[in-house]
Amino acid sequence: AEDKKAIKAGIMSGEHADVWRVVVAQAAEKGLSIETVVFNDYTQPNEALERGEIDANAFQHQPYLDNQIKTQGYHIVRVGYTGVWPIGLYSKKYKAVADLPQGAVIGVPNDPSNEGRALRVLQNEGVIKLKDGT
């Protein structure tokens, strides 16, 4: 019998890890062994992949990967597609977007690719108006 090595896949904690439990189980049914390595910081999976500590990762969209390659000099390429999680608005204080007061302070991601996604969501919800061309 051939000795099969598990593929080490870097994933994010939380909902990503919940979904990946199902992925790992379904892969096992087809004879594929996947070992997940869970990260809590979005910079860590690409760093680990670049260093050869994992075989693959699945947590980012293409604009984020492109930015990471440009800014960090990674030698990583996309080899397939996975799901992209929707971005959302979360609050402990407000129950709906309509409840946000004028001048409310809203945090957005601090990386260019996800910041753009967040700003478009805020515009789509009528919270902000972006200048044309942004």
JSON list of C-alpha atoms in Angstrom, two decimals:
[
{"chain": "A", "resi": 1, "resn": "ALA", "atom": "CA", "xyz": [0.00, 0.00, 0.00]},
{"chain": "A", "resi": 2, "resn": "GLU", "atom": "CA", "xyz": [1.17, 3.49, -0.83]},
{"chain": "A", "resi": 3, "resn": "ASP", "atom": "CA", "xyz": [1.93, 5.69, 2.18]},
{"chain": "A", "resi": 4, "resn": "LYS", "atom": "CA", "xyz": [-0.12, 8.87, 1.75]},
{"chain": "A", "resi": 5, "resn": "LYS", "atom": "CA", "xyz": [1.06, 12.06, 3.38]},
{"chain": "A", "resi": 6, "resn": "ALA", "atom": "CA", "xyz": [-1.52, 14.46, 4.79]},
{"chain": "A", "resi": 7, "resn": "ILE", "atom": "CA", "xyz": [-1.77, 17.82, 3.09]},
{"chain": "A", "resi": 8, "resn": "LYS", "atom": "CA", "xyz": [-1.24, 20.56, 5.66]},
{"chain": "A", "resi": 9, "resn": "ALA", "atom": "CA", "xyz": [-3.68, 23.38, 4.93]},
{"chain": "A", "resi": 10, "resn": "GLY", "atom": "CA", "xyz": [-3.56, 26.74, 6.70]},
{"chain": "A", "resi": 11, "resn": "ILE", "atom": "CA", "xyz": [-6.98, 28.13, 7.57]},
{"chain": "A", "resi": 12, "resn": "MET", "atom": "CA", "xyz": [-8.40, 30.85, 9.79]},
{"chain": "A", "resi": 13, "resn": "SER", "atom": "CA", "xyz": [-10.06, 30.26, 13.15]},
{"chain": "A", "resi": 14, "resn": "GLY", "atom": "CA", "xyz": [-13.79, 30.70, 13.73]},
{"chain": "A", "resi": 15, "resn": "GLU", "atom": "CA", "xyz": [-16.29, 30.02, 10.96]},
{"chain": "A", "resi": 16, "resn": "HIS", "atom": "CA", "xyz": [-13.53, 29.01, 8.53]},
{"chain": "A", "resi": 17, "resn": "ALA", "atom": "CA", "xyz": [-12.43, 26.25, 10.90]},
{"chain": "A", "resi": 18, "resn": "ASP", "atom": "CA", "xyz": [-16.05, 25.11, 11.33]},
{"chain": "A", "resi": 19, "resn": "VAL", "atom": "CA", "xyz": [-16.46, 24.72, 7.56]},
{"chain": "A", "resi": 20, "resn": "TRP", "atom": "CA", "xyz": [-13.10, 23.01, 7.21]},
{"chain": "A", "resi": 21, "resn": "ARG", "atom": "CA", "xyz": [-14.12, 20.27, 9.66]},
{"chain": "A", "resi": 22, "resn": "VAL", "atom": "CA", "xyz": [-16.69, 19.24, 7.05]},
{"chain": "A", "resi": 23, "resn": "VAL", "atom": "CA", "xyz": [-14.16, 19.59, 4.21]},
{"chain": "A", "resi": 24, "resn": "VAL", "atom": "CA", "xyz": [-11.66, 17.35, 6.03]},
{"chain": "A", "resi": 25, "resn": "ALA", "atom": "CA", "xyz": [-14.34, 14.70, 6.68]},
{"chain": "A", "resi": 26, "resn": "GLN", "atom": "CA", "xyz": [-15.53, 14.71, 3.05]},
{"chain": "A", "resi": 27, "resn": "ALA", "atom": "CA", "xyz": [-11.94, 14.55, 1.76]},
{"chain": "A", "resi": 28, "resn": "ALA", "atom": "CA", "xyz": [-11.24, 11.57, 4.03]},
{"chain": "A", "resi": 29, "resn": "GLU", "atom": "CA", "xyz": [-14.22, 9.73, 2.49]},
{"chain": "A", "resi": 30, "resn": "LYS", "atom": "CA", "xyz": [-12.47, 10.13, -0.87]},
{"chain": "A", "resi": 31, "resn": "GLY", "atom": "CA", "xyz": [-9.11, 8.94, 0.48]},
{"chain": "A", "resi": 32, "resn": "LEU", "atom": "CA", "xyz": [-7.48, 12.37, 0.86]},
{"chain": "A", "resi": 33, "resn": "SER", "atom": "CA", "xyz": [-5.91, 13.24, 4.19]},
{"chain": "A", "resi": 34, "resn": "ILE", "atom": "CA", "xyz": [-5.97, 16.92, 5.19]},
{"chain": "A", "resi": 35, "resn": "GLU", "atom": "CA", "xyz": [-4.44, 18.28, 8.37]},
{"chain": "A", "resi": 36, "resn": "THR", "atom": "CA", "xyz": [-5.61, 21.81, 9.16]},
{"chain": "A", "resi": 37, "resn": "VAL", "atom": "CA", "xyz": [-3.35, 24.34, 10.81]},
{"chain": "A", "resi": 38, "resn": "VAL", "atom": "CA", "xyz": [-5.49, 27.07, 12.37]},
{"chain": "A", "resi": 39, "resn": "PHE", "atom": "CA", "xyz": [-4.29, 30.69, 12.44]},
{"chain": "A", "resi": 40, "resn": "ASN", "atom": "CA", "xyz": [-5.71, 33.72, 14.27]},
{"chain": "A", "resi": 41, "resn": "ASP", "atom": "CA", "xyz": [-3.98, 36.48, 12.28]},
{"chain": "A", "resi": 42, "resn": "TYR", "atom": "CA", "xyz": [-4.47, 36.96, 8.55]},
{"chain": "A", "resi": 43, "resn": "THR", "atom": "CA", "xyz": [-0.75, 37.54, 7.95]},
{"chain": "A", "resi": 44, "resn": "GLN", "atom": "CA", "xyz": [0.26, 34.14, 9.35]},
{"chain": "A", "resi": 45, "resn": "PRO", "atom": "CA", "xyz": [-1.00, 31.65, 6.71]},
{"chain": "A", "resi": 46, "resn": "ASN", "atom": "CA", "xyz": [0.98, 33.21, 3.85]},
{"chain": "A", "resi": 47, "resn": "GLU", "atom": "CA", "xyz": [4.09, 33.50, 6.05]},
{"chain": "A", "resi": 48, "resn": "ALA", "atom": "CA", "xyz": [3.80, 29.81, 6.97]},
{"chain": "A", "resi": 49, "resn": "LEU", "atom": "CA", "xyz": [3.27, 28.82, 3.33]},
{"chain": "A", "resi": 50, "resn": "GLU", "atom": "CA", "xyz": [6.28, 30.84, 2.19]},
{"chain": "A", "resi": 51, "resn": "ARG", "atom": "CA", "xyz": [8.45, 29.15, 4.85]},
{"chain": "A", "resi": 52, "resn": "GLY", "atom": "CA", "xyz": [7.23, 25.69, 3.81]},
{"chain": "A", "resi": 53, "resn": "GLU", "atom": "CA", "xyz": [5.52, 24.97, 7.13]},
{"chain": "A", "resi": 54, "resn": "ILE", "atom": "CA", "xyz": [2.23, 24.19, 5.37]},
{"chain": "A", "resi": 55, "resn": "ASP", "atom": "CA", "xyz": [1.43, 22.87, 1.89]},
{"chain": "A", "resi": 56, "resn": "ALA", "atom": "CA", "xyz": [-1.43, 25.22, 1.05]},
{"chain": "A", "resi": 57, "resn": "ASN", "atom": "CA", "xyz": [-3.74, 27.77, 2.59]},
{"chain": "A", "resi": 58, "resn": "ALA", "atom": "CA", "xyz": [-7.34, 28.73, 1.98]},
{"chain": "A", "resi": 59, "resn": "PHE", "atom": "CA", "xyz": [-8.48, 32.01, 3.49]},
{"chain": "A", "resi": 60, "resn": "GLN", "atom": "CA", "xyz": [-8.00, 34.89, 1.06]},
{"chain": "A", "resi": 61, "resn": "HIS", "atom": "CA", "xyz": [-9.37, 36.41, -2.10]},
{"chain": "A", "resi": 62, "resn": "GLN", "atom": "CA", "xyz": [-7.18, 37.20, -5.11]},
{"chain": "A", "resi": 63, "resn": "PRO", "atom": "CA", "xyz": [-6.75, 40.95, -4.42]},
{"chain": "A", "resi": 64, "resn": "TYR", "atom": "CA", "xyz": [-5.47, 40.16, -0.91]},
{"chain": "A", "resi": 65, "resn": "LEU", "atom": "CA", "xyz": [-3.03, 37.56, -2.26]},
{"chain": "A", "resi": 66, "resn": "ASP", "atom": "CA", "xyz": [-1.84, 39.97, -4.97]},
{"chain": "A", "resi": 67, "resn": "ASN", "atom": "CA", "xyz": [-1.19, 42.65, -2.35]},
{"chain": "A", "resi": 68, "resn": "GLN", "atom": "CA", "xyz": [0.66, 40.21, -0.09]},
{"chain": "A", "resi": 69, "resn": "ILE", "atom": "CA", "xyz": [2.89, 39.06, -2.96]},
{"chain": "A", "resi": 70, "resn": "LYS", "atom": "CA", "xyz": [3.64, 42.68, -3.89]},
{"chain": "A", "resi": 71, "resn": "THR", "atom": "CA", "xyz": [4.34, 43.92, -0.36]},
{"chain": "A", "resi": 72, "resn": "GLN", "atom": "CA", "xyz": [5.94, 40.82, 1.17]},
{"chain": "A", "resi": 73, "resn": "GLY", "atom": "CA", "xyz": [7.68, 39.32, -1.86]},
{"chain": "A", "resi": 74, "resn": "TYR", "atom": "CA", "xyz": [6.02, 35.93, -1.43]},
{"chain": "A", "resi": 75, "resn": "HIS", "atom": "CA", "xyz": [6.48, 33.25, -4.09]},
{"chain": "A", "resi": 76, "resn": "ILE", "atom": "CA", "xyz": [2.91, 31.97, -3.80]},
{"chain": "A", "resi": 77, "resn": "VAL", "atom": "CA", "xyz": [0.50, 31.23, -6.63]},
{"chain": "A", "resi": 78, "resn": "ARG", "atom": "CA", "xyz": [-3.20, 30.42, -6.70]},
{"chain": "A", "resi": 79, "resn": "VAL", "atom": "CA", "xyz": [-3.73, 26.77, -7.58]},
{"chain": "A", "resi": 80, "resn": "GLY", "atom": "CA", "xyz": [-7.50, 26.67, -7.15]},
{"chain": "A", "resi": 81, "resn": "TYR", "atom": "CA", "xyz": [-10.53, 28.40, -5.72]},
{"chain": "A", "resi": 82, "resn": "THR", "atom": "CA", "xyz": [-12.30, 28.13, -2.38]},
{"chain": "A", "resi": 83, "resn": "GLY", "atom": "CA", "xyz": [-15.21, 30.03, -0.91]},
{"chain": "A", "resi": 84, "resn": "VAL", "atom": "CA", "xyz": [-14.92, 33.74, -0.16]},
{"chain": "A", "resi": 85, "resn": "TRP", "atom": "CA", "xyz": [-16.64, 34.81, 3.03]},
{"chain": "A", "resi": 86, "resn": "PRO", "atom": "CA", "xyz": [-18.97, 37.77, 2.85]},
{"chain": "A", "resi": 87, "resn": "ILE", "atom": "CA", "xyz": [-17.87, 40.82, 4.74]},
{"chain": "A", "resi": 88, "resn": "GLY", "atom": "CA", "xyz": [-20.32, 42.13, 7.32]},
{"chain": "A", "resi": 89, "resn": "LEU", "atom": "CA", "xyz": [-21.11, 44.98, 9.68]},
{"chain": "A", "resi": 90, "resn": "TYR", "atom": "CA", "xyz": [-21.08, 44.13, 13.38]},
{"chain": "A", "resi": 91, "resn": "SER", "atom": "CA", "xyz": [-22.06, 46.16, 16.43]},
{"chain": "A", "resi": 92, "resn": "LYS", "atom": "CA", "xyz": [-22.76, 45.63, 20.10]},
{"chain": "A", "resi": 93, "resn": "LYS", "atom": "CA", "xyz": [-24.63, 48.92, 20.26]},
{"chain": "A", "resi": 94, "resn": "TYR", "atom": "CA", "xyz": [-26.75, 49.13, 17.08]},
{"chain": "A", "resi": 95, "resn": "LYS", "atom": "CA", "xyz": [-29.23, 46.56, 15.79]},
{"chain": "A", "resi": 96, "resn": "ALA", "atom": "CA", "xyz": [-29.47, 47.81, 12.18]},
{"chain": "A", "resi": 97, "resn": "VAL", "atom": "CA", "xyz": [-27.55, 49.98, 9.74]},
{"chain": "A", "resi": 98, "resn": "ALA", "atom": "CA", "xyz": [-30.38, 52.52, 9.91]},
{"chain": "A", "resi": 99, "resn": "ASP", "atom": "CA", "xyz": [-29.64, 52.96, 13.63]},
{"chain": "A", "resi": 100, "resn": "LEU", "atom": "CA", "xyz": [-26.13, 54.34, 12.98]},
{"chain": "A", "resi": 101, "resn": "PRO", "atom": "CA", "xyz": [-26.05, 58.06, 13.83]},
{"chain": "A", "resi": 102, "resn": "GLN", "atom": "CA", "xyz": [-24.56, 60.67, 11.52]},
{"chain": "A", "resi": 103, "resn": "GLY", "atom": "CA", "xyz": [-20.80, 60.77, 12.17]},
{"chain": "A", "resi": 104, "resn": "ALA", "atom": "CA", "xyz": [-20.65, 57.26, 13.64]},
{"chain": "A", "resi": 105, "resn": "VAL", "atom": "CA", "xyz": [-17.14, 55.85, 13.91]},
{"chain": "A", "resi": 106, "resn": "ILE", "atom": "CA", "xyz": [-16.80, 52.61, 11.94]},
{"chain": "A", "resi": 107, "resn": "GLY", "atom": "CA", "xyz": [-13.71, 50.41, 11.88]},
{"chain": "A", "resi": 108, "resn": "VAL", "atom": "CA", "xyz": [-12.60, 48.88, 8.58]},
{"chain": "A", "resi": 109, "resn": "PRO", "atom": "CA", "xyz": [-9.85, 46.36, 7.76]},
{"chain": "A", "resi": 110, "resn": "ASN", "atom": "CA", "xyz": [-6.34, 47.78, 7.64]},
{"chain": "A", "resi": 111, "resn": "ASP", "atom": "CA", "xyz": [-5.21, 46.04, 4.45]},
{"chain": "A", "resi": 112, "resn": "PRO", "atom": "CA", "xyz": [-5.93, 47.66, 1.06]},
{"chain": "A", "resi": 113, "resn": "SER", "atom": "CA", "xyz": [-7.87, 44.80, -0.53]},
{"chain": "A", "resi": 114, "resn": "ASN", "atom": "CA", "xyz": [-10.28, 44.24, 2.36]},
{"chain": "A", "resi": 115, "resn": "GLU", "atom": "CA", "xyz": [-10.53, 47.94, 3.15]},
{"chain": "A", "resi": 116, "resn": "GLY", "atom": "CA", "xyz": [-11.90, 48.45, -0.36]},
{"chain": "A", "resi": 117, "resn": "ARG", "atom": "CA", "xyz": [-14.43, 45.66, 0.13]},
{"chain": "A", "resi": 118, "resn": "ALA", "atom": "CA", "xyz": [-15.56, 47.19, 3.42]},
{"chain": "A", "resi": 119, "resn": "LEU", "atom": "CA", "xyz": [-15.93, 50.67, 1.93]},
{"chain": "A", "resi": 120, "resn": "ARG", "atom": "CA", "xyz": [-18.05, 49.29, -0.93]},
{"chain": "A", "resi": 121, "resn": "VAL", "atom": "CA", "xyz": [-20.30, 47.49, 1.57]},
{"chain": "A", "resi": 122, "resn": "LEU", "atom": "CA", "xyz": [-20.73, 50.74, 3.52]},
{"chain": "A", "resi": 123, "resn": "GLN", "atom": "CA", "xyz": [-21.59, 52.57, 0.30]},
{"chain": "A", "resi": 124, "resn": "ASN", "atom": "CA", "xyz": [-24.05, 49.85, -0.75]},
{"chain": "A", "resi": 125, "resn": "GLU", "atom": "CA", "xyz": [-25.75, 50.20, 2.64]},
{"chain": "A", "resi": 126, "resn": "GLY", "atom": "CA", "xyz": [-26.01, 53.99, 2.20]},
{"chain": "A", "resi": 127, "resn": "VAL", "atom": "CA", "xyz": [-23.65, 54.76, 5.10]},
{"chain": "A", "resi": 128, "resn": "ILE", "atom": "CA", "xyz": [-21.02, 56.56, 3.01]},
{"chain": "A", "resi": 129, "resn": "LYS", "atom": "CA", "xyz": [-20.64, 57.91, -0.52]},
{"chain": "A", "resi": 130, "resn": "LEU", "atom": "CA", "xyz": [-17.37, 57.17, -2.29]},
{"chain": "A", "resi": 131, "resn": "LYS", "atom": "CA", "xyz": [-15.94, 59.50, -4.89]},
{"chain": "A", "resi": 132, "resn": "ASP", "atom": "CA", "xyz": [-16.29, 58.27, -8.47]},
{"chain": "A", "resi": 133, "resn": "GLY", "atom": "CA", "xyz": [-13.37, 56.09, -9.54]},
{"chain": "A", "resi": 134, "resn": "THR", "atom": "CA", "xyz": [-12.73, 54.60, -6.09]}
]
